[in-house]
Amino acid sequence: MKRTWWKEAVVYQVYWRSFFDSNGDGYGDLEGLIQKLDYIRDLGVDVIWLNPCYESPDKDNGYDISDYYRIMDKAGDMATFDRLLHEVHKRGMKLIMDLVVNHTSDQHPWFIESRSSKDNPKRDWYIWRDKPNNWRSYFTPSTWEYDEQTGQYYFHSFAVEQPDLNWENEEVREEIYKMMRFWLDKGIDGFRLDAIALLAKPEGFPDAENPYDIRYLTNNPGVHDYLQEMHEKVLKHYDIFTVGEVAFVSPEEGLKYVGEDRNELHTLFHFEVCDEMPTWDPIRFKQIQKRWYEGLWGKGWNSQFLNNHDHTRQVTRYGNDKQFRVESAKLLATLVHTLPGTPYIYQGEEIGMTGVKFDSIDDYNDIAMKNKYAEEVAKGRDPKEVLESLQLLSRDNSRTPMQWDDSENAGFTTGTPWLKVNPNYKEINVKQALADPNSVYYYYKKLIQLRKQNPVMVYGTFRDFSEHDPYIYAYTRELDGVRWLIVLNHCDNDNVYELPQELASVDRHLLLGNYTDVKEEGSALHMRPHEARIYALQ
Ligand code: TEU
């Protein structure tokens, strides 16, 4: 398999508005990120993925862009961005930006022109129809919004304020490519391509049989033509890293985006876990990993993550954030960093930050959650019940400010934070983590070091020895005669893992574990709650 820097990399996602506020306005900012770069570097991170910081009315936290060439005031300005890039590079790290080109803001001048009249030259830059079909958007009941001025409907996969660009229009594509070159010429190291599987729309917009199953929004014919053109005209001319957000995709379909012979993207985020597995489901999780491994290995590259700014923090959603928070956070880290693919860390994950439950809908900000809440309450449902039903998966679970210390507002801001701080910041914060040699933070650091020193962790073949076990996940990675065994007891109780003959008959040496006193006991491994171990086999 071809070795590349981005296969070996560990990526750290910075949701800047919740990272560190340098000017007391309650929002994190690029200057704040600059001030914390040493913290990120010390963890061992190679690449920073920065969420969108372009000019935006901020209806969907920067994913509604009104000027691709400017930095939004809350984040800073272009001079600060340039300094950020310089400071990241100075520390030997790389920076990738979010590329949001499925849609713009409705305040983007292109859309303002487009909606102004039916014969405006930019009319065709967006998608206009006389009649809607029955599709649902991600964030609202319909994908179509009626526009009084011209008496037609425009299409939006997400919020009403996020009209989809018409990728069939060549001028649109050329404008986007030009904008991409602008950022790449500044020296950024790649893109995370937002909602990229949505670019192509099906001919004629036929009604869906079940409008609630929104798969029709993604992976439509034509999407690969656009990506190949983008590759040809932009991407291939730079030494960069690209990762596409590709929802509702099978490994077979996924390979079309990332196949090494396809000239599209390097890697993808598939969402078979985060979108389609609401709570921990071990057998299903193992099947997903196996299928993706078999589908991609040697042909295209995968990513590993269990949370991001759209998905509830992993220790809350898939682990145990109460009795075994520290052990569980370390176990999940072990999983993400030892499965095949590039691992992602979402800010705060490295100190085991948890999700939140706010008492009132007013304390939430997430447009997806708020629109859904309004829709359900309008149907006459009990507001309290609706709130409760939306809490676990609200995107604000992962968006609360980074917890730096136990001072007011967790040291995130001297002002009023744009989203409330998680009340548990007095116990869970960076200062505490750095002072405790057994913290989640130092465990991440060790995992990252291991990855740097051992190619087997990146390029080793994968084999699951526990397909039907509901608690233990045991698998090997193997490369050039080096063989590692990873054993995880994803469970609140003790369990014994009886090593299969093949693994029991060789010597083993513990490389890393999340309990300090591991006694070696022959072929039966007595695993404690949420215990994780990485062995080298001889
Ligand atoms: O998300 C796209 C998206 O579809 C997610 O909302 C979904 O939950 C899933 O993770 C992918 O199927 C991206 C951004 O990450 C999100 O923050 C934006 O709101 C959205 O695009 C619109 O730009």
XYZ file of C-alpha atoms and ligand atoms in Angstrom:
561
model
C 0.000 0.000 0.000
C 1.179 3.493 -0.834
C 2.461 5.333 2.242
C 1.377 8.956 2.569
C 1.613 11.571 5.300
C -2.131 11.888 5.661
C -2.586 8.176 6.318
C -0.130 8.502 9.181
C -1.594 11.738 10.501
C -3.741 12.416 13.533
C -6.278 15.170 12.921
C -7.598 17.525 15.578
C -10.853 19.321 14.846
C -11.138 22.900 16.077
C -14.638 24.271 16.379
C -13.128 27.692 16.841
C -16.178 29.483 18.206
C -16.061 27.185 21.204
C -12.307 26.850 21.527
C -10.798 29.955 23.119
C -12.050 33.533 23.222
C -9.202 36.055 23.099
C -11.257 39.265 23.147
C -14.062 38.646 25.614
C -16.951 38.779 23.121
C -18.125 35.310 24.140
C -17.046 33.631 20.902
C -13.853 31.733 20.396
C -11.708 33.221 17.638
C -8.659 32.654 15.458
C -6.438 34.670 17.786
C -7.604 32.410 20.611
C -6.654 29.390 18.549
C -3.206 30.850 17.895
C -2.735 31.216 21.651
C -3.573 27.554 22.175
C -1.557 26.072 19.323
C 1.174 24.834 21.646
C -1.433 22.860 23.543
C -2.516 21.139 20.326
C 1.054 20.536 19.195
C 2.027 19.067 22.560
C -0.663 16.446 22.161
C 1.185 15.252 19.046
C -1.382 16.327 16.475
C -0.337 16.626 12.809
C -3.291 18.325 11.165
C -5.866 20.832 12.354
C -9.286 20.861 10.727
C -10.771 24.313 11.195
C -14.553 24.672 11.001
C -15.819 27.415 8.640
C -14.736 30.922 9.572
C -15.765 32.721 6.383
C -18.074 35.749 6.345
C -21.510 34.480 7.312
C -24.796 35.600 8.866
C -24.151 32.592 11.084
C -27.562 30.932 10.925
C -25.848 27.547 10.872
C -22.642 28.487 12.658
C -20.653 29.439 9.612
C -22.021 26.808 7.231
C -24.034 29.558 5.534
C -21.363 31.553 3.758
C -22.000 35.031 2.359
C -18.425 35.767 1.246
C -15.873 33.027 0.604
C -13.026 35.540 0.543
C -13.521 37.128 3.942
C -13.210 36.015 7.553
C -16.246 36.595 9.741
C -15.849 39.296 12.380
C -16.462 36.899 15.255
C -13.468 34.837 14.125
C -11.124 37.727 13.350
C -9.826 38.982 10.028
C -7.694 37.822 7.116
C -4.471 39.077 8.685
C -5.171 36.929 11.746
C -5.962 33.967 9.525
C -2.665 34.390 7.692
C -0.848 34.554 10.996
C -2.680 31.445 12.183
C -1.576 29.531 9.113
C 1.978 30.697 9.609
C 1.974 29.727 13.301
C 0.510 26.292 12.533
C 3.213 25.634 9.956
C 5.912 26.975 12.251
C 4.971 24.254 14.716
C 5.231 21.543 12.068
C 1.501 21.058 11.763
C -0.876 21.454 8.846
C -4.208 23.191 8.473
C -7.225 22.091 6.496
C -10.268 24.263 5.963
C -13.923 23.413 5.648
C -15.129 23.763 2.077
C -18.861 24.476 1.984
C -19.905 24.482 -1.651
C -23.178 22.584 -1.764
C -24.895 25.782 -0.683
C -24.273 29.390 0.268
C -26.063 31.757 2.584
C -29.222 33.396 1.247
C -27.293 36.617 1.942
C -24.551 35.746 -0.534
C -24.583 38.337 -3.374
C -24.977 35.464 -5.862
C -28.256 34.441 -4.277
C -29.464 37.992 -3.820
C -29.007 38.443 -7.566
C -30.448 35.050 -8.371
C -33.678 35.693 -6.508
C -34.069 39.233 -7.891
C -35.702 38.212 -11.183
C -36.293 35.198 -13.389
C -34.036 36.566 -16.097
C -31.149 37.591 -13.882
C -27.917 36.090 -15.245
C -27.416 34.346 -11.880
C -30.931 32.880 -11.777
C -29.555 29.509 -12.850
C -26.802 29.544 -10.205
C -29.366 28.147 -7.779
C -32.218 25.687 -8.239
C -35.610 27.208 -8.999
C -38.853 25.353 -9.814
C -42.527 26.199 -10.214
C -43.603 23.334 -7.997
C -42.025 21.641 -4.982
C -41.762 17.873 -4.606
C -42.310 16.064 -1.299
C -38.692 15.995 -0.094
C -37.636 16.912 3.407
C -34.490 18.869 4.080
C -32.051 18.070 6.865
C -33.324 20.957 8.961
C -36.873 21.783 7.854
C -40.057 20.062 6.689
C -39.460 20.873 3.020
C -36.441 21.282 0.743
C -38.356 24.000 -1.125
C -38.978 27.574 -0.119
C -41.469 29.756 -1.935
C -40.117 33.125 -2.966
C -42.835 35.754 -3.355
C -40.833 38.058 -5.566
C -40.669 35.730 -8.558
C -43.328 33.209 -7.610
C -41.014 30.186 -7.707
C -39.513 27.809 -5.151
C -35.806 27.453 -4.467
C -34.141 24.292 -3.264
C -32.278 23.932 0.049
C -30.916 20.679 1.488
C -30.399 22.332 4.870
C -31.950 25.497 6.350
C -34.122 27.924 4.398
C -31.208 30.357 4.687
C -28.892 27.886 2.892
C -29.957 27.680 -0.784
C -28.202 24.931 -2.757
C -25.934 26.000 -5.606
C -26.717 24.592 -9.020
C -23.642 22.511 -9.807
C -24.932 21.841 -13.318
C -24.045 25.423 -14.096
C -20.491 25.667 -15.353
C -20.014 29.256 -14.213
C -20.811 28.205 -10.665
C -18.250 25.441 -10.780
C -15.579 27.745 -12.192
C -16.241 30.330 -9.460
C -15.902 27.639 -6.809
C -12.654 26.327 -8.280
C -11.277 29.842 -8.399
C -12.134 30.312 -4.729
C -10.496 26.991 -3.827
C -7.306 28.062 -5.582
C -7.336 31.313 -3.625
C -7.143 29.397 -0.340
C -4.746 26.760 -1.574
C -2.434 29.442 -2.950
C -2.298 30.890 0.550
C -0.718 27.601 1.536
C -3.487 25.739 3.361
C -3.015 21.994 3.378
C -6.352 20.766 2.170
C -10.070 20.665 2.659
C -12.746 18.890 4.580
C -15.508 18.948 1.995
C -18.835 19.658 3.607
C -21.911 17.715 2.483
C -20.056 16.874 -0.708
C -22.243 13.863 -1.564
C -25.141 16.272 -2.089
C -23.731 18.211 -5.056
C -25.680 16.398 -7.779
C -29.467 16.411 -7.806
C -31.595 13.832 -9.589
C -33.206 14.679 -12.891
C -36.735 16.000 -12.441
C -36.833 15.741 -8.627
C -39.243 12.785 -8.448
C -41.324 12.479 -5.259
C -39.930 10.062 -2.673
C -41.953 7.081 -1.513
C -40.926 7.800 2.059
C -39.925 11.455 2.355
C -38.546 10.876 5.861
C -35.774 8.695 4.510
C -33.663 11.524 3.127
C -31.149 9.345 1.309
C -32.461 10.822 -1.937
C -30.438 13.950 -1.146
C -27.118 12.165 -1.500
C -24.950 10.224 -3.974
C -26.940 11.106 -7.065
C -25.603 10.505 -10.590
C -23.184 13.228 -11.602
C -21.486 13.757 -8.238
C -18.366 11.896 -9.372
C -18.124 13.937 -12.559
C -18.031 17.078 -10.442
C -15.402 15.687 -8.093
C -13.226 14.467 -10.947
C -13.436 17.843 -12.575
C -12.577 19.512 -9.256
C -9.612 17.184 -8.941
C -8.452 17.860 -12.463
C -8.856 21.615 -12.284
C -7.773 22.229 -8.689
C -6.866 19.465 -6.271
C -4.240 17.592 -8.257
C -2.106 20.694 -8.565
C -1.364 20.845 -4.839
C 0.202 18.514 -2.265
C -2.812 18.462 -0.021
C -5.185 16.266 1.921
C -8.898 16.027 1.217
C -11.619 14.388 3.253
C -15.211 14.392 2.073
C -18.332 14.265 4.172
C -20.277 11.466 2.500
C -23.511 10.466 4.185
C -25.604 7.371 3.447
C -22.928 5.502 1.582
C -21.934 1.848 1.372
C -18.269 0.839 1.147
C -18.807 0.056 -2.551
C -20.186 3.530 -3.189
C -17.601 5.036 -0.841
C -14.783 3.603 -2.904
C -15.972 5.695 -5.833
C -15.092 8.796 -3.813
C -11.759 7.632 -2.450
C -10.472 4.878 -4.723
C -6.759 5.548 -5.304
C -7.293 5.205 -9.036
C -10.336 7.491 -9.114
C -8.798 10.963 -8.888
C -11.405 12.331 -6.530
C -10.742 12.518 -2.772
C -8.228 10.989 -0.379
C -10.586 9.890 2.350
C -14.156 10.209 3.494
C -16.303 10.360 6.566
C -19.041 7.803 6.202
C -21.776 8.071 8.780
C -22.817 4.483 9.305
C -21.879 4.953 12.931
C -22.693 8.557 13.764
C -25.856 8.966 11.673
C -27.171 5.437 11.707
C -26.181 3.897 15.044
C -27.944 6.038 17.686
C -26.494 4.209 20.691
C -23.706 1.673 21.196
C -24.508 -1.503 19.281
C -21.417 -3.707 19.445
C -22.268 -6.396 16.919
C -23.396 -3.817 14.414
C -20.341 -1.661 15.029
C -18.065 -4.617 14.371
C -19.908 -5.437 11.166
C -19.556 -1.858 9.993
C -15.805 -1.893 10.664
C -15.336 -5.225 8.916
C -17.361 -4.260 5.851
C -15.541 -0.960 5.441
C -12.183 -2.625 5.935
C -12.945 -5.267 3.346
C -14.404 -2.710 0.971
C -11.564 -0.182 1.120
C -8.350 -1.822 2.263
C -5.595 -1.496 -0.282
C -7.854 0.541 -2.563
C -8.910 3.646 -0.674
C -8.529 5.172 2.762
C -11.029 5.434 5.619
C -11.406 7.813 8.582
C -12.149 6.951 12.191
C -14.253 9.159 14.444
C -17.118 8.752 16.868
C -18.086 12.392 17.252
C -17.656 15.847 15.791
C -19.443 19.207 15.963
C -22.636 17.554 14.661
C -22.605 14.487 16.869
C -22.888 14.090 20.615
C -19.622 13.560 22.441
C -18.527 9.962 22.217
C -18.136 9.220 25.914
C -21.741 10.325 26.471
C -23.262 8.697 23.429
C -21.264 5.502 23.041
C -19.489 5.135 26.369
C -20.174 5.700 30.038
C -19.776 9.341 31.028
C -20.595 8.741 34.686
C -19.162 5.909 36.749
C -16.407 5.044 34.252
C -15.907 8.282 32.374
C -12.111 8.216 32.347
C -11.780 4.517 31.530
C -14.492 4.751 28.912
C -12.990 7.830 27.238
C -9.661 5.991 27.025
C -11.254 2.848 25.647
C -13.015 4.790 22.899
C -9.769 6.588 22.104
C -8.009 3.240 21.772
C -10.710 2.088 19.407
C -10.558 5.140 17.152
C -6.749 5.144 17.030
C -6.237 1.441 16.384
C -8.928 0.721 13.796
C -7.833 1.114 10.171
C -8.080 4.728 8.929
C -7.004 8.231 9.897
C -8.116 9.083 13.447
C -9.879 12.348 14.288
C -9.993 14.015 17.677
C -12.772 16.510 18.250
C -11.670 19.295 20.615
C -12.261 18.394 24.243
C -12.462 14.676 23.503
C -8.875 14.427 24.695
C -9.944 15.437 28.208
C -13.088 13.322 28.150
C -15.591 16.165 27.831
C -19.231 15.078 27.961
C -22.578 16.074 26.446
C -25.026 18.449 28.163
C -28.686 18.657 29.055
C -30.017 22.204 29.270
C -33.410 22.688 30.960
C -34.818 25.061 28.403
C -34.904 25.157 24.607
C -33.782 28.783 24.960
C -30.392 27.612 26.155
C -29.850 25.748 22.883
C -28.523 27.288 19.683
C -28.449 24.439 17.108
C -30.682 25.363 14.153
C -31.366 21.692 13.363
C -32.657 21.071 16.864
C -34.581 24.328 17.144
C -36.360 23.897 13.823
C -37.301 20.327 14.710
C -38.544 21.467 18.115
C -40.741 24.158 16.528
C -42.113 21.667 13.987
C -43.068 19.115 16.637
C -44.526 21.644 19.089
C -46.620 23.136 16.256
C -48.131 19.660 15.804
C -49.462 19.942 19.359
C -46.899 17.740 21.103
C -45.940 18.451 24.710
C -42.942 20.854 24.606
C -41.220 19.181 27.546
C -41.479 15.796 25.895
C -40.188 17.196 22.606
C -37.224 18.801 24.350
C -36.342 15.539 26.062
C -36.583 13.582 22.832
C -34.119 15.948 21.132
C -31.569 16.327 23.909
C -29.390 13.268 23.396
C -28.625 14.020 19.756
C -28.661 17.821 19.821
C -25.585 19.142 18.076
C -25.002 21.495 21.000
C -23.857 18.493 23.027
C -20.489 18.800 21.408
C -20.502 22.557 20.884
C -20.298 23.791 24.465
C -17.112 25.764 25.152
C -13.811 24.033 25.649
C -13.102 23.572 29.356
C -9.676 25.031 30.053
C -9.727 25.364 33.845
C -12.035 25.605 36.851
C -12.401 29.393 36.798
C -15.581 31.118 35.674
C -16.803 29.954 32.256
C -14.119 27.291 32.335
C -11.511 29.873 31.341
C -13.012 29.949 27.836
C -14.057 33.591 27.918
C -14.053 36.606 30.186
C -17.397 37.604 28.672
C -20.679 35.733 28.311
C -20.192 32.555 26.304
C -22.353 32.239 23.161
C -23.429 28.809 24.417
C -23.475 27.854 28.080
C -20.493 26.038 29.492
C -21.081 22.461 30.624
C -21.607 22.677 34.419
C -19.094 19.857 34.951
C -16.140 22.095 34.001
C -14.907 22.269 37.584
C -13.961 18.577 37.453
C -13.333 18.173 33.740
C -10.864 20.689 32.340
C -7.475 20.962 30.674
C -5.695 22.258 33.749
C -6.782 19.240 35.757
C -5.899 16.887 32.895
C -2.400 18.280 32.529
C -1.776 17.902 36.263
C -2.840 14.239 36.410
C -0.444 11.734 34.832
C -3.314 9.246 34.501
C -5.628 11.637 32.719
C -7.388 10.992 29.447
C -5.135 13.649 27.915
C -1.895 11.748 28.582
C -3.458 8.566 27.301
C -4.213 10.288 23.982
C -0.682 11.539 23.892
C 0.651 8.006 24.301
C -1.667 6.665 21.618
C -0.470 9.328 19.205
C 3.166 8.570 20.035
C 2.562 4.893 19.402
C 1.125 5.704 15.994
C 4.192 7.734 15.099
C 6.597 4.993 16.134
C 4.776 1.956 14.784
C 3.727 1.714 11.141
C 1.679 -1.363 12.066
C -0.845 0.955 13.651
C -1.370 2.693 10.327
C -0.642 0.125 7.652
C -1.279 -3.155 9.462
C -3.950 -5.509 8.150
C -6.978 -5.921 10.378
C -8.643 -9.077 11.687
C -11.530 -9.294 14.126
C -11.384 -12.169 16.636
C -14.613 -11.290 18.413
C -17.346 -10.835 15.817
C -20.129 -12.290 17.939
C -19.023 -11.152 21.373
C -21.345 -8.431 22.716
C -18.802 -6.993 25.180
C -15.270 -7.778 24.118
C -13.783 -6.363 20.939
C -10.518 -8.130 20.125
C -8.660 -7.609 16.871
C -5.185 -7.715 15.445
C -3.214 -5.419 13.202
C -0.324 -6.974 11.335
C 2.503 -5.623 9.179
C 5.796 -7.160 8.065
C 5.858 -9.757 10.831
C 4.817 -7.297 13.537
C 1.524 -8.253 15.117
C -0.528 -6.292 17.611
C -3.550 -7.404 19.565
C -6.108 -4.904 20.814
C -8.583 -6.052 23.460
C -11.411 -3.825 24.655
C -14.029 -4.585 27.266
C -16.729 -2.124 26.294
C -18.936 -2.843 29.269
C -19.691 -1.730 32.861
C -18.846 -5.210 34.193
C -15.832 -7.491 34.287
C -15.467 -9.984 31.462
C -13.036 -12.737 30.658
C -11.634 -12.931 27.168
C -10.391 -16.395 26.364
C -7.666 -15.970 23.763
C -8.032 -18.183 20.721
C -5.264 -20.786 20.412
C -3.559 -18.848 17.657
C -3.092 -15.818 19.911
C -2.603 -17.672 23.186
C 0.370 -19.643 21.954
C 2.613 -16.611 21.428
C 4.250 -14.292 23.943
C 2.661 -10.962 24.429
C 3.898 -7.674 25.728
C 1.597 -4.912 26.960
C 2.248 -1.652 25.118
C -0.556 0.438 26.532
C -3.538 -0.046 28.796
C -6.006 2.147 30.639
C -5.628 0.352 33.985
C -2.272 0.542 35.725
C -1.973 -2.912 37.297
C -2.380 -5.534 34.595
C -1.514 -9.050 35.738
C -0.709 -11.465 32.975
C -2.762 -14.616 33.342
C -2.128 -17.119 30.598
C -4.767 -17.481 27.939
C -7.669 -15.900 29.842
C -7.672 -12.127 30.012
C -9.625 -10.794 32.980
C -10.869 -7.488 31.731
C -12.259 -4.858 34.098
C -15.012 -2.347 33.224
C -14.073 -0.423 30.074
C -10.578 -1.845 30.138
C -8.500 -1.384 26.999
C -5.175 -3.047 26.203
C -2.798 -2.949 23.297
C -0.337 -5.856 23.094
C 2.567 -6.590 20.843
C 2.609 -10.317 20.073
C 5.896 -12.102 19.600
O -23.251 18.429 7.923
C -23.949 17.710 6.976
C -24.856 16.747 7.529
O -25.570 16.181 6.754
C -24.934 16.519 8.993
O -25.892 17.414 9.446
C -25.323 15.106 9.341
O -25.642 15.077 10.687
C -24.299 14.064 9.150
O -23.302 14.196 10.022
C -23.880 13.806 7.738
O -24.847 12.997 7.240
C -22.487 19.492 7.490
C -21.877 20.201 8.669
O -21.037 19.322 9.348
C -22.967 20.740 9.534
O -22.486 21.352 10.679
C -23.768 21.738 8.703
O -24.864 22.173 9.423
C -24.243 21.120 7.393
O -23.226 20.406 6.715
C -24.731 22.184 6.449
O -23.654 22.861 5.901
